[in-house]
mmCIF file of C-alpha atoms (C1' of nucleotides) in Angstrom:
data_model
loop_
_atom_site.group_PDB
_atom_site.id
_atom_site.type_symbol
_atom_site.label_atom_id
_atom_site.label_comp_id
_atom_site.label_asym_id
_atom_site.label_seq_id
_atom_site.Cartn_x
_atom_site.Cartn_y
_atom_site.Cartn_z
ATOM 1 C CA UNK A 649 29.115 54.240 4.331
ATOM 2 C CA UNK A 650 26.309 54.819 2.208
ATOM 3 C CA UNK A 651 22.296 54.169 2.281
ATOM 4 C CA UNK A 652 20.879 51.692 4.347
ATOM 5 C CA UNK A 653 19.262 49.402 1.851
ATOM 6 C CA UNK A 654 23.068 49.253 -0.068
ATOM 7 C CA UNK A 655 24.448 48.900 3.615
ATOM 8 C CA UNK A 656 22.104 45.813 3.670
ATOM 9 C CA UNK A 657 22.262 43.786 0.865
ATOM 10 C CA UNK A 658 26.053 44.142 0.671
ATOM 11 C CA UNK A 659 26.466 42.691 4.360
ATOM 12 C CA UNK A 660 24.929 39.738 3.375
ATOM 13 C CA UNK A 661 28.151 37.346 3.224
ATOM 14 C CA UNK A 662 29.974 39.092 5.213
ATOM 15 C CA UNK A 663 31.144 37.701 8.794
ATOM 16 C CA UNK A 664 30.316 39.192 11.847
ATOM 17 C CA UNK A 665 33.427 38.480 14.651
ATOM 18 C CA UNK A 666 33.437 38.330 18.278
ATOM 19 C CA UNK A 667 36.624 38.076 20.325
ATOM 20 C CA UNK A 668 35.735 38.195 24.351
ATOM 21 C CA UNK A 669 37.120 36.316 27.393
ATOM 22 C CA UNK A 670 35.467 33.489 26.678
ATOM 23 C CA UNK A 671 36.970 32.858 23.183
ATOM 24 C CA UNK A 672 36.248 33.824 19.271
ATOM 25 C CA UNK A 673 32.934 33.364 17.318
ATOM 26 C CA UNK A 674 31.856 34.210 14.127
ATOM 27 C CA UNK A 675 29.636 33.446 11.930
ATOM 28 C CA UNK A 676 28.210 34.788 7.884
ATOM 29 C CA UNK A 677 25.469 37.249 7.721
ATOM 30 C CA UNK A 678 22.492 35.308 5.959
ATOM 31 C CA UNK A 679 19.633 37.724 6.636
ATOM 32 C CA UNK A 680 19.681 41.447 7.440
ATOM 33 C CA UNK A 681 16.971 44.603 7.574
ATOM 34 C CA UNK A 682 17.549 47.867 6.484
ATOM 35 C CA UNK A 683 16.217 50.843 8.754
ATOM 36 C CA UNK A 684 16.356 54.887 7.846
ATOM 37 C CA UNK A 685 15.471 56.962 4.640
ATOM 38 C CA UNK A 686 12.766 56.649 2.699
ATOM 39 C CA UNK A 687 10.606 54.229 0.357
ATOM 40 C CA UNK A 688 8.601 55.254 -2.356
ATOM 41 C CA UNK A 689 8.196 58.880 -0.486
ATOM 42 C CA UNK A 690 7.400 57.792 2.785
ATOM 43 C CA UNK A 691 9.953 58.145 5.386
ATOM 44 C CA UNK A 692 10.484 54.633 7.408
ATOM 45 C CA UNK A 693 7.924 55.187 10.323
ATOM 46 C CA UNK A 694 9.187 51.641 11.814
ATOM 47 C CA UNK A 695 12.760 52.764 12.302
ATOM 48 C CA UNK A 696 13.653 53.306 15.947
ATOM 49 C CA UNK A 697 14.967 56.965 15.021
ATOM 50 C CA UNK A 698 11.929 58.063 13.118
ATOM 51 C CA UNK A 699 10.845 59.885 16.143
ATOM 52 C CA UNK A 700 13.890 61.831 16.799
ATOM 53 C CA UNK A 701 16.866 61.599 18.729
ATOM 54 C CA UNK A 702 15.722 60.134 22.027
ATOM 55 C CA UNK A 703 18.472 58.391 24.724
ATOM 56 C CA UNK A 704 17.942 55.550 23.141
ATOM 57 C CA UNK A 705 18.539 55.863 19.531
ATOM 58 C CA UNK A 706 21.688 58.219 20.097
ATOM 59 C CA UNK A 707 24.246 56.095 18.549
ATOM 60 C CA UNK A 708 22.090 56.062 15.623
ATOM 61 C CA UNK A 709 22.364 59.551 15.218
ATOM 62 C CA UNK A 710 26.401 59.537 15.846
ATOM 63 C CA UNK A 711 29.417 57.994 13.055
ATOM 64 C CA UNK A 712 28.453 55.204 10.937
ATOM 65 C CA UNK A 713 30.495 52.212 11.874
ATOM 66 C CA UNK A 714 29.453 51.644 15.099
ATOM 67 C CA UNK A 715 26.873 49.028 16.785
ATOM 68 C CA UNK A 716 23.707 50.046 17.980
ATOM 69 C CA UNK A 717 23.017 47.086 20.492
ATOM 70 C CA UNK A 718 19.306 47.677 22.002
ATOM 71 C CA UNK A 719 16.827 45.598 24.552
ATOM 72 C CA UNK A 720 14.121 43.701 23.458
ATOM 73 C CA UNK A 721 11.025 42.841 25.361
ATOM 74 C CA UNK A 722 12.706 43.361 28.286
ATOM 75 C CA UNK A 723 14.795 40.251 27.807
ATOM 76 C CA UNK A 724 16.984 39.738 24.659
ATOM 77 C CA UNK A 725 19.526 42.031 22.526
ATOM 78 C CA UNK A 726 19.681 43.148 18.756
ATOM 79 C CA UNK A 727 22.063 44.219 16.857
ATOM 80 C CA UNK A 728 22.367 47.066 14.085
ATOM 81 C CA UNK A 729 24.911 48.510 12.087
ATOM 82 C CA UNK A 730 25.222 52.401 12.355
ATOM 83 C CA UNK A 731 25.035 54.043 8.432
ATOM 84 C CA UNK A 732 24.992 57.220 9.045
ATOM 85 C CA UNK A 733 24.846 58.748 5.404
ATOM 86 C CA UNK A 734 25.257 62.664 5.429
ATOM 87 C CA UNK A 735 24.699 62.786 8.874
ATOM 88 C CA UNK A 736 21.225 61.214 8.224
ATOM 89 C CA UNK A 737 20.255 58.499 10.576
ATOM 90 C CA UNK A 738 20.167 54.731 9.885
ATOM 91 C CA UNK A 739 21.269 50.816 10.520
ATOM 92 C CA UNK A 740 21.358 47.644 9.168
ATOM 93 C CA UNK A 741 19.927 45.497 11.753
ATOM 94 C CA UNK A 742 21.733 41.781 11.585
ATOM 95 C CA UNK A 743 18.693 39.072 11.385
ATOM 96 C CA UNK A 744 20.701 36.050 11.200
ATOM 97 C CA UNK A 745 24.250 34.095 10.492
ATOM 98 C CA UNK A 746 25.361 31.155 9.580
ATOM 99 C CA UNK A 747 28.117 30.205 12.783
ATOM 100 C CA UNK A 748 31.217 29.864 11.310
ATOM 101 C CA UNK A 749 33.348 29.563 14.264
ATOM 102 C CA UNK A 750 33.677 28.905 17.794
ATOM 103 C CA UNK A 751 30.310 26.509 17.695
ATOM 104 C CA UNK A 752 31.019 24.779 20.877
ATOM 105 C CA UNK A 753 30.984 28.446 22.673
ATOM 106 C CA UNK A 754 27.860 29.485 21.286
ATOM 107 C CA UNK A 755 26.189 26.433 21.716
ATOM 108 C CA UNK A 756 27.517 26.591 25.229
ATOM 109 C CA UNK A 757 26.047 30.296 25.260
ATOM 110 C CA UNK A 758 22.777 28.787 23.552
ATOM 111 C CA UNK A 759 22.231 26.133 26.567
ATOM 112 C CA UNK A 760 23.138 23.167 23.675
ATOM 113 C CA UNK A 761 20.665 23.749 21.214
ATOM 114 C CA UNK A 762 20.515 22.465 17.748
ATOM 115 C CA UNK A 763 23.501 24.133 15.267
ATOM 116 C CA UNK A 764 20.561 25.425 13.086
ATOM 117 C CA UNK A 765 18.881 27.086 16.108
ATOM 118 C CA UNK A 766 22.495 28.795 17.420
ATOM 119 C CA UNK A 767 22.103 32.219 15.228
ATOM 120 C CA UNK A 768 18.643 32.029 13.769
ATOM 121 C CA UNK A 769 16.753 35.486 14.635
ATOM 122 C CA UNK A 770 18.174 38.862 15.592
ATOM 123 C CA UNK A 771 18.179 37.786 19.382
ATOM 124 C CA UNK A 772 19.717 34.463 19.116
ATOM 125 C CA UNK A 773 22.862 35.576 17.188
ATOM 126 C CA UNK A 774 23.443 38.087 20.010
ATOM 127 C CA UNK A 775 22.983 35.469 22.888
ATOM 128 C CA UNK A 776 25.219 32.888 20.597
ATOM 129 C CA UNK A 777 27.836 35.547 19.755
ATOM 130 C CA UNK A 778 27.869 37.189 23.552
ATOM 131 C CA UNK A 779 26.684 40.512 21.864
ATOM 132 C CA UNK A 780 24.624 42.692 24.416
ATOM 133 C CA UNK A 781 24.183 46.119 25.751
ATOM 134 C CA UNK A 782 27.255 46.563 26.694
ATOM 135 C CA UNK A 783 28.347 46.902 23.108
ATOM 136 C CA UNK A 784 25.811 49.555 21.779
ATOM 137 C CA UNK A 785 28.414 52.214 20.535
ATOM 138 C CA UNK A 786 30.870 49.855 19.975
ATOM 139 C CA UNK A 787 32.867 50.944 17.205
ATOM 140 C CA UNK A 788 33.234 47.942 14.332
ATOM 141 C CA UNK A 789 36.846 49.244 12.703
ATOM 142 C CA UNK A 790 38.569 48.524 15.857
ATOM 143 C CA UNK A 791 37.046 45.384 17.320
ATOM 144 C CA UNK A 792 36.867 43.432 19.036
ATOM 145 C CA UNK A 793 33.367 43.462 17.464
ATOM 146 C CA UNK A 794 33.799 43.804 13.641
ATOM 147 C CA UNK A 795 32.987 42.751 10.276
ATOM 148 C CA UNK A 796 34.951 41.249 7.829
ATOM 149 C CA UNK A 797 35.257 40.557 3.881
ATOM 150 C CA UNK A 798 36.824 37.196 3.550
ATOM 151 C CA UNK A 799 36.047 37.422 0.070
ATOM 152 C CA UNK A 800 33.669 34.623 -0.699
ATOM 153 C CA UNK A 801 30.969 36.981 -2.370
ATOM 154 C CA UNK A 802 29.625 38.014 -4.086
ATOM 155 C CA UNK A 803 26.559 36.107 -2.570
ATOM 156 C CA UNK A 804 22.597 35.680 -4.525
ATOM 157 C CA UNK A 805 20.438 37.751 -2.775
ATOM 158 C CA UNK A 806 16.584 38.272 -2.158
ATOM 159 C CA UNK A 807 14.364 41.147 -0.632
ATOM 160 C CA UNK A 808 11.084 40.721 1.210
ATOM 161 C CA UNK A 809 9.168 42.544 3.406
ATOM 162 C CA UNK A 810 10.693 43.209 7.368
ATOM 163 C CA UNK A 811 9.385 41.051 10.073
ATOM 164 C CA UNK A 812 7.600 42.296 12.801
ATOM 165 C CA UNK A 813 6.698 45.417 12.064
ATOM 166 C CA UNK A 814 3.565 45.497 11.498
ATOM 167 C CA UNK A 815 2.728 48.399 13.733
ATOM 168 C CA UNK A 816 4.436 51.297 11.038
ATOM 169 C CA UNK A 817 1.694 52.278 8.318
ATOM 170 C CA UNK A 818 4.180 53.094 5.631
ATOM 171 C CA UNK A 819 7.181 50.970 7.110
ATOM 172 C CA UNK A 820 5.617 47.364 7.268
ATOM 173 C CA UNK A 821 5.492 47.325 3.561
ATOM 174 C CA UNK A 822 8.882 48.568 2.916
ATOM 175 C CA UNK A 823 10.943 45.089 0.743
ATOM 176 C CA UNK A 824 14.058 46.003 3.218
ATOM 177 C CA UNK A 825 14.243 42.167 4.424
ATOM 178 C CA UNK A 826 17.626 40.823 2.576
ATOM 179 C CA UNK A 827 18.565 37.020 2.625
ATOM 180 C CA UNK A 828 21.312 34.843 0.974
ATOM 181 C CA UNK A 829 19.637 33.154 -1.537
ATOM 182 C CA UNK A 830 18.813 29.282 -0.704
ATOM 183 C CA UNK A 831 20.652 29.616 3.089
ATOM 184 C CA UNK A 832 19.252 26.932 5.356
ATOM 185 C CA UNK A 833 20.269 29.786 7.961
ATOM 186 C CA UNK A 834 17.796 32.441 8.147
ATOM 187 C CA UNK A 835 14.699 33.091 10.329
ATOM 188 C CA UNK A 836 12.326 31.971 8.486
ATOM 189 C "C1'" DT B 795 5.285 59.774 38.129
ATOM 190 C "C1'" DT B 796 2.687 56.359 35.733
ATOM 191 C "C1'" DC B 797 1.571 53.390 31.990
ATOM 192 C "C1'" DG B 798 1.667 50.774 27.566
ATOM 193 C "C1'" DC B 799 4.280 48.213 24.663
ATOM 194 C "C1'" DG B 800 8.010 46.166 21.659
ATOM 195 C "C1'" DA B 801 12.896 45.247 14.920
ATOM 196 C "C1'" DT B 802 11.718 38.183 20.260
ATOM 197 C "C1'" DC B 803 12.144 33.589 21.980
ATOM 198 C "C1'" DC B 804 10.561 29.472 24.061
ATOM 199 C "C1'" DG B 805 7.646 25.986 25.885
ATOM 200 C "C1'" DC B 806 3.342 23.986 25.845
ATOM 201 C "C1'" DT B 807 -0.753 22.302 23.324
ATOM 202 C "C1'" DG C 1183 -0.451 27.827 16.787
ATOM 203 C "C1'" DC C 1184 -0.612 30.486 21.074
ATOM 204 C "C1'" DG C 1185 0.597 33.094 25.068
ATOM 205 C "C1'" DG C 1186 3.816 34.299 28.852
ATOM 206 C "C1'" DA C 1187 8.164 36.304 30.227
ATOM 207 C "C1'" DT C 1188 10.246 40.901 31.514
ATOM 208 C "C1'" DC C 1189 12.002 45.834 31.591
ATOM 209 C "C1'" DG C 1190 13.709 50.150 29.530
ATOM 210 C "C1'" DC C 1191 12.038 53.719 26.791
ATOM 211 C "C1'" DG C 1192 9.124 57.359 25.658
ATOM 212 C "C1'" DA C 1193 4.683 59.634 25.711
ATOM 213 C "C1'" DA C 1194 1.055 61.085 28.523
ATOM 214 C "C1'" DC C 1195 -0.705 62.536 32.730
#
DNA sequence: TTCGCGATCCGCT
DNA sequence: GCGGATCGCGAAC
């Protein structure tokens, strides 16, 4: 893999694939944030690992590849993708998708909201796509979480500052917000 | 062992 | 637009 801000943008159009019990969903990255390394010579002081390596952050720390799958205010999931360049921590955390397939199971999942509410936000694509805690350190090359190329791309792309971050002095300025350019499907 | 708080969402106003 | 829900993590005591 490489940095996290290259991890980032080049996600962006790529589709994110759940196979579980309940049936297949996926859906195309619209909006992701990059986390790890450094901007403008400040290291990124919002990113979970900026600490250290705690319990927590572990998988961070371990083979890019993998998800890093953490809890919320005490109630929802996100999702990140480990890049782990040189051993260096960092992940592309997946803001948004645009549901692809299996819509009737995530709306199901989503307690019948409206298709344009299914995936919008970090912790609404993991409740619509059944992604939760259970699959922090699940490793993305062998499923059955995974990413694909389907080869659409190359998709327009725009930066703008992370969301919700506010508390990081250096980090809540940091342009590491990537969307697809025009998508009624991201956040905001 | 305790305590404060968050890479959010939802319902109510 | 605002505030409540809810709990694991991590720092402080």
């Amino acid at each position: 893999m490489t940095d996290p801000v290259t991890a980032a943008r080049r996600l962006i159009g790529m589709v994110l694939v759940h196979e579980t019990e309940e049936g297949r969903a996926a859906g195309r990255i619209v909006e992701t944030e990059a986390y790890g390394g450094t901007f403008e010579g400040h290291e990124d002081d919002a990113f979970h690992a900026y600490k250290g390596k705690t319990a927590r952050t572990e998988v961070l720390f371990g083979e890019g590849g993998h998800a890093y799958v953490y809890l919320i205010y005490g109630m929802y999931s996100c999702m990140n993708v480990v890049v782990s360049p040189e051993g260096t921590p960092a992940g592309v955390l997946i803001r948004a998708v645009e549901p692809l397939e299996g819509i009737s199971l995530m709306k199901a999942r989503r307690k019948g909201r409206k298709e344009k509410d299914l995936a919008r936000g970090p912790g609404r694509l993991c409740l619509a796509m059944g992604i939760g805690r259970k699959d922090n350190g699940a490793d993305l090359v062998t499923g059955p979480l995974w990413i694909d190329d389907d080869g659409r791309g190359p998709f327009p792309v725009e930066s703008s500052k992370r969301i919700h971050v506010d508390y990081a002095r250096w980090g809540k300025e940091f342009p590491w917000r990537f969307t697809m350019k025009g998508s009624p499907w991201v956040s905001r």
